[in-house]
């Protein structure tokens, strides 16, 4: 099989497209013929050796995929030919992926592989943050930073579906136009407008929740625009800088700052995670939620796909089409 391999930590251009032996499933495992794989910012960090956990090299990057089962180990409740998706720490950027059966989910017949591959990581992250961490309610004003990116646009979609009013914050008119098409009630260009004052103005000084998957220089002004008693949720640092928040703002505004990391959320809060996943699966199966795919790349251009995400050019999800 062809696979993209990280042989040493570095940049996307250091990855190698290689021919490897096809994997064989053991008990409780399946091999999936990958048709599409989603690209996420943590993939960039993993190949650079800069993520919260370090994967020993060599490894095949890629954390979400969809395709068809091609081989089944003893005890795995799947059959060859079955359409499935999966999230996995590594292994998605390849023609075949070896997976524990528990990580694999059937894909409805009316869902294309690219949408199934693009759904797992970003929508789980956004839904846990909105539902379990921020406790978003109908009518709440929710501010989403980096709103046109993978996690950001997922948060826009889900907050709208939950009946919240969304203020989308992004860095270009094109990105903000996409957010409005996905249901955002208001938008602010934080590269050209004063973020703090615009949040207050556009929400009537009633922004109850801010979701921040990007960090960098816009986190503090967003926090300053949050209403008294609101909740600020930090999800990641795609902008590259980890902001230092003055704690006196937390004291004076009576706000709550919370963090949510998808890797540990299920272990820390299993009941909430299970409930969230049931709700999310229901919305996906019903067609209430479908990811927006802004760019597609072949497997041989995985480096370009990762650069597209790393350089914050992505609109919605970036997908690698494998077969």
mmCIF file of C-alpha atoms in Angstrom:
data_model
loop_
_atom_site.group_PDB
_atom_site.id
_atom_site.type_symbol
_atom_site.label_atom_id
_atom_site.label_comp_id
_atom_site.label_asym_id
_atom_site.label_seq_id
_atom_site.Cartn_x
_atom_site.Cartn_y
_atom_site.Cartn_z
ATOM 1 C CA UNK A 1 0.000 0.000 0.000
ATOM 2 C CA UNK A 2 1.010 3.640 -0.444
ATOM 3 C CA UNK A 3 1.330 5.624 2.767
ATOM 4 C CA UNK A 4 2.620 9.009 3.851
ATOM 5 C CA UNK A 5 5.332 8.448 6.464
ATOM 6 C CA UNK A 6 6.907 10.775 9.025
ATOM 7 C CA UNK A 7 10.435 9.370 9.408
ATOM 8 C CA UNK A 8 11.795 12.303 11.412
ATOM 9 C CA UNK A 9 10.130 15.288 13.064
ATOM 10 C CA UNK A 10 9.926 18.325 10.828
ATOM 11 C CA UNK A 11 7.696 20.133 8.349
ATOM 12 C CA UNK A 12 5.072 18.755 5.958
ATOM 13 C CA UNK A 13 7.700 18.815 3.205
ATOM 14 C CA UNK A 14 9.778 16.301 5.167
ATOM 15 C CA UNK A 15 7.093 13.615 4.819
ATOM 16 C CA UNK A 16 7.735 10.691 2.474
ATOM 17 C CA UNK A 17 5.237 8.858 0.256
ATOM 18 C CA UNK A 18 6.293 5.220 0.580
ATOM 19 C CA UNK A 19 5.197 1.681 -0.328
ATOM 20 C CA UNK A 20 4.538 -0.403 2.787
ATOM 21 C CA UNK A 21 3.192 -3.921 3.374
ATOM 22 C CA UNK A 22 -0.587 -4.151 3.727
ATOM 23 C CA UNK A 23 -1.588 -4.469 7.404
ATOM 24 C CA UNK A 24 -3.183 -7.632 8.791
ATOM 25 C CA UNK A 25 -5.876 -7.409 11.481
ATOM 26 C CA UNK A 26 -5.478 -9.142 14.818
ATOM 27 C CA UNK A 27 -8.314 -10.015 17.217
ATOM 28 C CA UNK A 28 -10.758 -7.128 17.577
ATOM 29 C CA UNK A 29 -9.204 -5.187 14.701
ATOM 30 C CA UNK A 30 -10.227 -4.232 11.186
ATOM 31 C CA UNK A 31 -8.364 -3.025 8.124
ATOM 32 C CA UNK A 32 -10.081 -0.211 6.255
ATOM 33 C CA UNK A 33 -9.423 0.680 2.639
ATOM 34 C CA UNK A 34 -9.195 4.441 3.022
ATOM 35 C CA UNK A 35 -11.201 6.520 0.562
ATOM 36 C CA UNK A 36 -10.849 9.915 2.259
ATOM 37 C CA UNK A 37 -8.950 11.364 5.219
ATOM 38 C CA UNK A 38 -9.507 14.621 7.087
ATOM 39 C CA UNK A 39 -6.637 17.023 7.800
ATOM 40 C CA UNK A 40 -6.425 18.717 11.205
ATOM 41 C CA UNK A 41 -4.025 21.220 12.762
ATOM 42 C CA UNK A 42 -2.802 18.686 15.378
ATOM 43 C CA UNK A 43 -1.474 16.599 12.465
ATOM 44 C CA UNK A 44 0.941 19.459 11.741
ATOM 45 C CA UNK A 45 2.029 19.547 15.377
ATOM 46 C CA UNK A 46 2.492 15.771 15.551
ATOM 47 C CA UNK A 47 4.840 15.612 12.571
ATOM 48 C CA UNK A 48 6.818 18.498 14.078
ATOM 49 C CA UNK A 49 7.067 16.717 17.450
ATOM 50 C CA UNK A 50 5.293 19.661 19.099
ATOM 51 C CA UNK A 51 1.959 18.178 20.141
ATOM 52 C CA UNK A 52 0.988 17.452 23.771
ATOM 53 C CA UNK A 53 2.001 13.857 23.163
ATOM 54 C CA UNK A 54 4.944 12.711 21.037
ATOM 55 C CA UNK A 55 4.431 9.837 18.614
ATOM 56 C CA UNK A 56 7.673 7.867 18.091
ATOM 57 C CA UNK A 57 8.913 7.990 14.507
ATOM 58 C CA UNK A 58 8.382 6.523 12.020
ATOM 59 C CA UNK A 59 4.592 6.821 11.878
ATOM 60 C CA UNK A 60 1.813 7.474 9.383
ATOM 61 C CA UNK A 61 0.061 10.743 10.269
ATOM 62 C CA UNK A 62 -3.663 11.429 9.915
ATOM 63 C CA UNK A 63 -6.363 11.181 12.557
ATOM 64 C CA UNK A 64 -9.699 10.701 10.763
ATOM 65 C CA UNK A 65 -10.745 8.634 7.775
ATOM 66 C CA UNK A 66 -13.580 6.965 5.934
ATOM 67 C CA UNK A 67 -13.629 3.998 3.606
ATOM 68 C CA UNK A 68 -14.589 0.346 3.298
ATOM 69 C CA UNK A 69 -13.650 -2.591 5.497
ATOM 70 C CA UNK A 70 -11.300 -4.923 3.615
ATOM 71 C CA UNK A 71 -10.292 -7.375 6.377
ATOM 72 C CA UNK A 72 -11.707 -8.314 9.778
ATOM 73 C CA UNK A 73 -9.985 -9.882 12.789
ATOM 74 C CA UNK A 74 -11.611 -12.361 15.173
ATOM 75 C CA UNK A 75 -14.349 -10.774 17.246
ATOM 76 C CA UNK A 76 -14.594 -7.497 15.309
ATOM 77 C CA UNK A 77 -18.276 -6.712 14.597
ATOM 78 C CA UNK A 78 -17.812 -5.625 10.983
ATOM 79 C CA UNK A 79 -17.864 -7.288 7.566
ATOM 80 C CA UNK A 80 -15.767 -6.757 4.427
ATOM 81 C CA UNK A 81 -17.268 -4.111 2.188
ATOM 82 C CA UNK A 82 -18.967 -2.228 5.019
ATOM 83 C CA UNK A 83 -18.756 1.574 4.785
ATOM 84 C CA UNK A 84 -17.150 3.011 7.915
ATOM 85 C CA UNK A 85 -15.391 6.025 9.404
ATOM 86 C CA UNK A 86 -12.917 6.250 12.257
ATOM 87 C CA UNK A 87 -10.850 8.583 14.395
ATOM 88 C CA UNK A 88 -7.368 7.458 15.316
ATOM 89 C CA UNK A 89 -4.236 9.178 16.638
ATOM 90 C CA UNK A 90 -2.293 8.223 13.496
ATOM 91 C CA UNK A 91 -2.555 6.131 10.344
ATOM 92 C CA UNK A 92 -5.168 7.874 8.166
ATOM 93 C CA UNK A 93 -2.901 9.158 5.379
ATOM 94 C CA UNK A 94 -2.543 5.780 3.699
ATOM 95 C CA UNK A 95 -4.391 3.488 1.328
ATOM 96 C CA UNK A 96 -5.142 1.110 4.201
ATOM 97 C CA UNK A 97 -5.463 1.650 7.940
ATOM 98 C CA UNK A 98 -5.312 -0.870 10.785
ATOM 99 C CA UNK A 99 -7.814 0.069 13.494
ATOM 100 C CA UNK A 100 -9.279 -1.225 16.717
ATOM 101 C CA UNK A 101 -12.923 -2.061 16.066
ATOM 102 C CA UNK A 102 -14.018 0.244 18.876
ATOM 103 C CA UNK A 103 -12.735 3.248 16.944
ATOM 104 C CA UNK A 104 -14.809 2.399 13.882
ATOM 105 C CA UNK A 105 -18.356 3.612 13.141
ATOM 106 C CA UNK A 106 -20.697 2.608 10.277
ATOM 107 C CA UNK A 107 -21.349 5.325 7.683
ATOM 108 C CA UNK A 108 -24.918 5.805 6.373
ATOM 109 C CA UNK A 109 -25.358 4.944 2.702
ATOM 110 C CA UNK A 110 -26.395 8.493 1.789
ATOM 111 C CA UNK A 111 -23.211 10.068 3.229
ATOM 112 C CA UNK A 112 -20.187 10.460 0.953
ATOM 113 C CA UNK A 113 -16.770 9.375 2.179
ATOM 114 C CA UNK A 114 -15.295 12.887 2.209
ATOM 115 C CA UNK A 115 -18.065 14.177 4.503
ATOM 116 C CA UNK A 116 -17.718 11.170 6.791
ATOM 117 C CA UNK A 117 -13.940 11.649 7.026
ATOM 118 C CA UNK A 118 -14.300 15.381 7.688
ATOM 119 C CA UNK A 119 -16.807 15.035 10.496
ATOM 120 C CA UNK A 120 -15.122 13.256 13.381
ATOM 121 C CA UNK A 121 -12.480 15.396 15.067
ATOM 122 C CA UNK A 122 -13.659 18.965 14.540
ATOM 123 C CA UNK A 123 -17.343 18.370 15.230
ATOM 124 C CA UNK A 124 -16.627 16.299 18.318
ATOM 125 C CA UNK A 125 -14.342 19.040 19.619
ATOM 126 C CA UNK A 126 -16.860 21.795 18.929
ATOM 127 C CA UNK A 127 -19.834 19.876 20.297
ATOM 128 C CA UNK A 128 -18.134 18.918 23.551
ATOM 129 C CA UNK A 129 -17.053 22.545 23.999
ATOM 130 C CA UNK A 130 -20.497 23.989 23.320
ATOM 131 C CA UNK A 131 -22.634 21.329 25.000
ATOM 132 C CA UNK A 132 -20.642 20.091 27.975
ATOM 133 C CA UNK A 133 -18.091 22.810 28.711
ATOM 134 C CA UNK A 134 -19.931 26.067 27.919
ATOM 135 C CA UNK A 135 -23.506 24.752 28.385
ATOM 136 C CA UNK A 136 -24.799 26.829 25.475
ATOM 137 C CA UNK A 137 -28.542 27.492 25.512
ATOM 138 C CA UNK A 138 -31.007 28.676 22.905
ATOM 139 C CA UNK A 139 -30.696 32.423 22.344
ATOM 140 C CA UNK A 140 -27.166 32.735 23.792
ATOM 141 C CA UNK A 141 -24.656 34.877 21.946
ATOM 142 C CA UNK A 142 -21.662 32.674 21.088
ATOM 143 C CA UNK A 143 -18.502 34.256 19.695
ATOM 144 C CA UNK A 144 -16.319 31.917 17.614
ATOM 145 C CA UNK A 145 -12.732 32.915 16.826
ATOM 146 C CA UNK A 146 -11.133 31.428 13.714
ATOM 147 C CA UNK A 147 -14.721 30.828 12.657
ATOM 148 C CA UNK A 148 -13.985 29.711 9.083
ATOM 149 C CA UNK A 149 -11.451 27.022 10.057
ATOM 150 C CA UNK A 150 -12.136 23.372 10.801
ATOM 151 C CA UNK A 151 -13.124 23.587 14.479
ATOM 152 C CA UNK A 152 -14.416 27.141 14.063
ATOM 153 C CA UNK A 153 -16.890 26.389 11.281
ATOM 154 C CA UNK A 154 -17.992 23.214 13.077
ATOM 155 C CA UNK A 155 -18.735 25.399 16.109
ATOM 156 C CA UNK A 156 -20.719 27.829 13.946
ATOM 157 C CA UNK A 157 -22.775 24.966 12.495
ATOM 158 C CA UNK A 158 -23.470 23.362 15.856
ATOM 159 C CA UNK A 159 -24.205 26.574 17.757
ATOM 160 C CA UNK A 160 -26.725 27.556 15.070
ATOM 161 C CA UNK A 161 -28.308 24.094 15.281
ATOM 162 C CA UNK A 162 -28.578 24.552 19.067
ATOM 163 C CA UNK A 163 -30.506 27.793 18.585
ATOM 164 C CA UNK A 164 -27.701 30.123 19.664
ATOM 165 C CA UNK A 165 -26.839 33.412 17.972
ATOM 166 C CA UNK A 166 -23.333 33.270 16.512
ATOM 167 C CA UNK A 167 -20.859 36.105 16.095
ATOM 168 C CA UNK A 168 -18.217 34.779 13.712
ATOM 169 C CA UNK A 169 -14.735 36.308 13.998
ATOM 170 C CA UNK A 170 -12.261 35.640 11.185
ATOM 171 C CA UNK A 171 -9.544 37.303 9.135
ATOM 172 C CA UNK A 172 -11.037 38.029 5.705
ATOM 173 C CA UNK A 173 -14.287 38.993 3.983
ATOM 174 C CA UNK A 174 -14.300 35.632 2.173
ATOM 175 C CA UNK A 175 -14.144 33.723 5.455
ATOM 176 C CA UNK A 176 -16.846 35.860 7.052
ATOM 177 C CA UNK A 177 -19.124 35.437 4.035
ATOM 178 C CA UNK A 178 -18.849 31.659 4.416
ATOM 179 C CA UNK A 179 -19.746 31.906 8.113
ATOM 180 C CA UNK A 180 -22.823 33.987 7.283
ATOM 181 C CA UNK A 181 -23.893 31.377 4.710
ATOM 182 C CA UNK A 182 -23.599 28.748 7.460
ATOM 183 C CA UNK A 183 -25.943 30.744 9.710
ATOM 184 C CA UNK A 184 -23.831 33.228 11.693
ATOM 185 C CA UNK A 185 -25.982 36.174 12.782
ATOM 186 C CA UNK A 186 -23.089 38.657 12.824
ATOM 187 C CA UNK A 187 -19.448 38.793 11.796
ATOM 188 C CA UNK A 188 -16.296 40.727 12.633
ATOM 189 C CA UNK A 189 -12.992 40.909 10.757
ATOM 190 C CA UNK A 190 -10.487 40.876 13.609
ATOM 191 C CA UNK A 191 -7.624 41.873 11.330
ATOM 192 C CA UNK A 192 -9.328 45.152 10.419
ATOM 193 C CA UNK A 193 -11.765 45.917 13.269
ATOM 194 C CA UNK A 194 -11.447 46.393 17.008
ATOM 195 C CA UNK A 195 -12.527 43.000 18.291
ATOM 196 C CA UNK A 196 -13.423 43.987 21.848
ATOM 197 C CA UNK A 197 -15.661 46.909 20.909
ATOM 198 C CA UNK A 198 -17.288 45.072 18.001
ATOM 199 C CA UNK A 199 -18.178 42.096 20.193
ATOM 200 C CA UNK A 200 -19.842 44.434 22.664
ATOM 201 C CA UNK A 201 -21.597 46.406 19.941
ATOM 202 C CA UNK A 202 -22.858 43.488 17.862
ATOM 203 C CA UNK A 203 -24.085 41.422 20.826
ATOM 204 C CA UNK A 204 -25.443 44.306 22.879
ATOM 205 C CA UNK A 205 -22.746 43.564 25.459
ATOM 206 C CA UNK A 206 -24.261 40.134 26.046
ATOM 207 C CA UNK A 207 -21.725 37.668 24.624
ATOM 208 C CA UNK A 208 -22.115 34.707 26.992
ATOM 209 C CA UNK A 209 -19.618 32.291 25.424
ATOM 210 C CA UNK A 210 -16.378 32.670 23.474
ATOM 211 C CA UNK A 211 -14.814 29.644 21.749
ATOM 212 C CA UNK A 212 -11.166 30.141 20.858
ATOM 213 C CA UNK A 213 -9.400 27.430 18.813
ATOM 214 C CA UNK A 214 -6.660 29.743 17.531
ATOM 215 C CA UNK A 215 -5.055 31.670 20.419
ATOM 216 C CA UNK A 216 -2.583 34.364 19.430
ATOM 217 C CA UNK A 217 -3.172 38.117 19.655
ATOM 218 C CA UNK A 218 -6.970 38.052 19.448
ATOM 219 C CA UNK A 219 -7.680 36.059 22.598
ATOM 220 C CA UNK A 220 -7.304 38.904 25.087
ATOM 221 C CA UNK A 221 -9.467 41.463 23.219
ATOM 222 C CA UNK A 222 -12.110 38.762 22.782
ATOM 223 C CA UNK A 223 -12.000 38.062 26.511
ATOM 224 C CA UNK A 224 -12.412 41.774 27.166
ATOM 225 C CA UNK A 225 -15.533 41.756 24.971
ATOM 226 C CA UNK A 226 -17.146 38.915 26.924
ATOM 227 C CA UNK A 227 -20.135 39.879 29.074
ATOM 228 C CA UNK A 228 -19.985 39.701 32.871
ATOM 229 C CA UNK A 229 -20.321 36.129 34.082
ATOM 230 C CA UNK A 230 -19.536 34.685 30.652
ATOM 231 C CA UNK A 231 -17.418 31.661 29.745
ATOM 232 C CA UNK A 232 -14.235 31.687 27.660
ATOM 233 C CA UNK A 233 -13.239 28.271 26.266
ATOM 234 C CA UNK A 234 -9.695 27.760 24.988
ATOM 235 C CA UNK A 235 -9.391 24.908 22.474
ATOM 236 C CA UNK A 236 -6.019 25.316 20.783
ATOM 237 C CA UNK A 237 -3.389 27.636 19.387
ATOM 238 C CA UNK A 238 -3.475 27.449 15.603
ATOM 239 C CA UNK A 239 -2.233 31.050 15.396
ATOM 240 C CA UNK A 240 1.031 29.860 16.920
ATOM 241 C CA UNK A 241 1.091 31.960 20.094
ATOM 242 C CA UNK A 242 -0.193 30.881 23.496
ATOM 243 C CA UNK A 243 -1.789 34.015 24.975
ATOM 244 C CA UNK A 244 -1.140 35.211 28.514
ATOM 245 C CA UNK A 245 -4.428 36.394 30.015
ATOM 246 C CA UNK A 246 -4.336 39.072 32.750
ATOM 247 C CA UNK A 247 -6.108 37.417 35.687
ATOM 248 C CA UNK A 248 -7.538 40.718 36.870
ATOM 249 C CA UNK A 249 -9.925 40.544 33.888
ATOM 250 C CA UNK A 250 -11.256 37.249 35.198
ATOM 251 C CA UNK A 251 -11.731 38.763 38.655
ATOM 252 C CA UNK A 252 -13.316 42.050 37.571
ATOM 253 C CA UNK A 253 -15.716 40.524 35.031
ATOM 254 C CA UNK A 254 -16.604 37.451 37.100
ATOM 255 C CA UNK A 255 -15.935 35.230 34.104
ATOM 256 C CA UNK A 256 -14.928 31.588 33.790
ATOM 257 C CA UNK A 257 -11.980 30.440 31.678
ATOM 258 C CA UNK A 258 -12.072 26.766 30.754
ATOM 259 C CA UNK A 259 -10.007 24.454 28.593
ATOM 260 C CA UNK A 260 -11.167 21.465 26.554
ATOM 261 C CA UNK A 261 -8.895 18.958 24.845
ATOM 262 C CA UNK A 262 -10.482 16.216 22.758
ATOM 263 C CA UNK A 263 -7.784 13.665 23.604
ATOM 264 C CA UNK A 264 -8.628 13.614 27.335
ATOM 265 C CA UNK A 265 -12.276 14.699 27.418
ATOM 266 C CA UNK A 266 -13.711 11.195 27.013
ATOM 267 C CA UNK A 267 -11.592 9.800 29.852
ATOM 268 C CA UNK A 268 -12.268 12.759 32.146
ATOM 269 C CA UNK A 269 -16.020 12.974 31.503
ATOM 270 C CA UNK A 270 -17.211 9.665 30.023
ATOM 271 C CA UNK A 271 -20.936 10.194 30.646
ATOM 272 C CA UNK A 272 -20.977 13.633 29.054
ATOM 273 C CA UNK A 273 -18.856 12.387 26.166
ATOM 274 C CA UNK A 274 -21.234 9.479 25.484
ATOM 275 C CA UNK A 275 -24.276 11.762 25.567
ATOM 276 C CA UNK A 276 -22.601 14.286 23.274
ATOM 277 C CA UNK A 277 -21.651 11.579 20.790
ATOM 278 C CA UNK A 278 -25.209 10.225 20.670
ATOM 279 C CA UNK A 279 -26.548 13.697 19.965
ATOM 280 C CA UNK A 280 -23.894 14.397 17.356
ATOM 281 C CA UNK A 281 -24.437 11.063 15.599
ATOM 282 C CA UNK A 282 -28.160 11.773 15.492
ATOM 283 C CA UNK A 283 -27.651 15.187 13.885
ATOM 284 C CA UNK A 284 -25.239 13.718 11.334
ATOM 285 C CA UNK A 285 -27.528 10.801 10.458
ATOM 286 C CA UNK A 286 -30.506 13.152 10.080
ATOM 287 C CA UNK A 287 -28.561 15.488 7.801
ATOM 288 C CA UNK A 288 -28.886 18.395 10.226
ATOM 289 C CA UNK A 289 -25.101 18.792 10.143
ATOM 290 C CA UNK A 290 -22.757 18.299 7.190
ATOM 291 C CA UNK A 291 -19.165 19.556 7.117
ATOM 292 C CA UNK A 292 -18.132 22.177 4.595
ATOM 293 C CA UNK A 293 -15.164 20.915 2.583
ATOM 294 C CA UNK A 294 -13.153 23.810 1.248
ATOM 295 C CA UNK A 295 -10.220 21.966 -0.341
ATOM 296 C CA UNK A 296 -9.381 18.467 -1.558
ATOM 297 C CA UNK A 297 -5.938 17.010 -2.261
ATOM 298 C CA UNK A 298 -4.741 13.612 -3.545
ATOM 299 C CA UNK A 299 -2.617 11.421 -1.276
ATOM 300 C CA UNK A 300 0.531 12.418 -3.145
ATOM 301 C CA UNK A 301 -0.070 16.059 -2.195
ATOM 302 C CA UNK A 302 -0.497 15.488 1.542
ATOM 303 C CA UNK A 303 2.285 17.967 2.305
ATOM 304 C CA UNK A 304 0.403 20.691 0.422
ATOM 305 C CA UNK A 305 -2.791 19.821 2.317
ATOM 306 C CA UNK A 306 -0.990 20.145 5.655
ATOM 307 C CA UNK A 307 0.571 23.459 4.634
ATOM 308 C CA UNK A 308 -2.892 24.698 3.632
ATOM 309 C CA UNK A 309 -4.076 24.056 7.198
ATOM 310 C CA UNK A 310 -0.874 25.211 8.923
ATOM 311 C CA UNK A 311 -0.906 28.530 7.075
ATOM 312 C CA UNK A 312 -4.562 29.098 8.018
ATOM 313 C CA UNK A 313 -5.786 29.173 4.433
ATOM 314 C CA UNK A 314 -8.458 26.552 5.026
ATOM 315 C CA UNK A 315 -12.149 27.298 4.660
ATOM 316 C CA UNK A 316 -13.894 24.600 6.672
ATOM 317 C CA UNK A 317 -12.310 21.173 6.298
ATOM 318 C CA UNK A 318 -9.429 20.004 4.128
ATOM 319 C CA UNK A 319 -9.719 16.429 2.848
ATOM 320 C CA UNK A 320 -7.229 14.043 1.261
ATOM 321 C CA UNK A 321 -8.917 11.821 -1.308
ATOM 322 C CA UNK A 322 -7.078 8.525 -1.300
ATOM 323 C CA UNK A 323 -9.041 6.399 -3.766
#
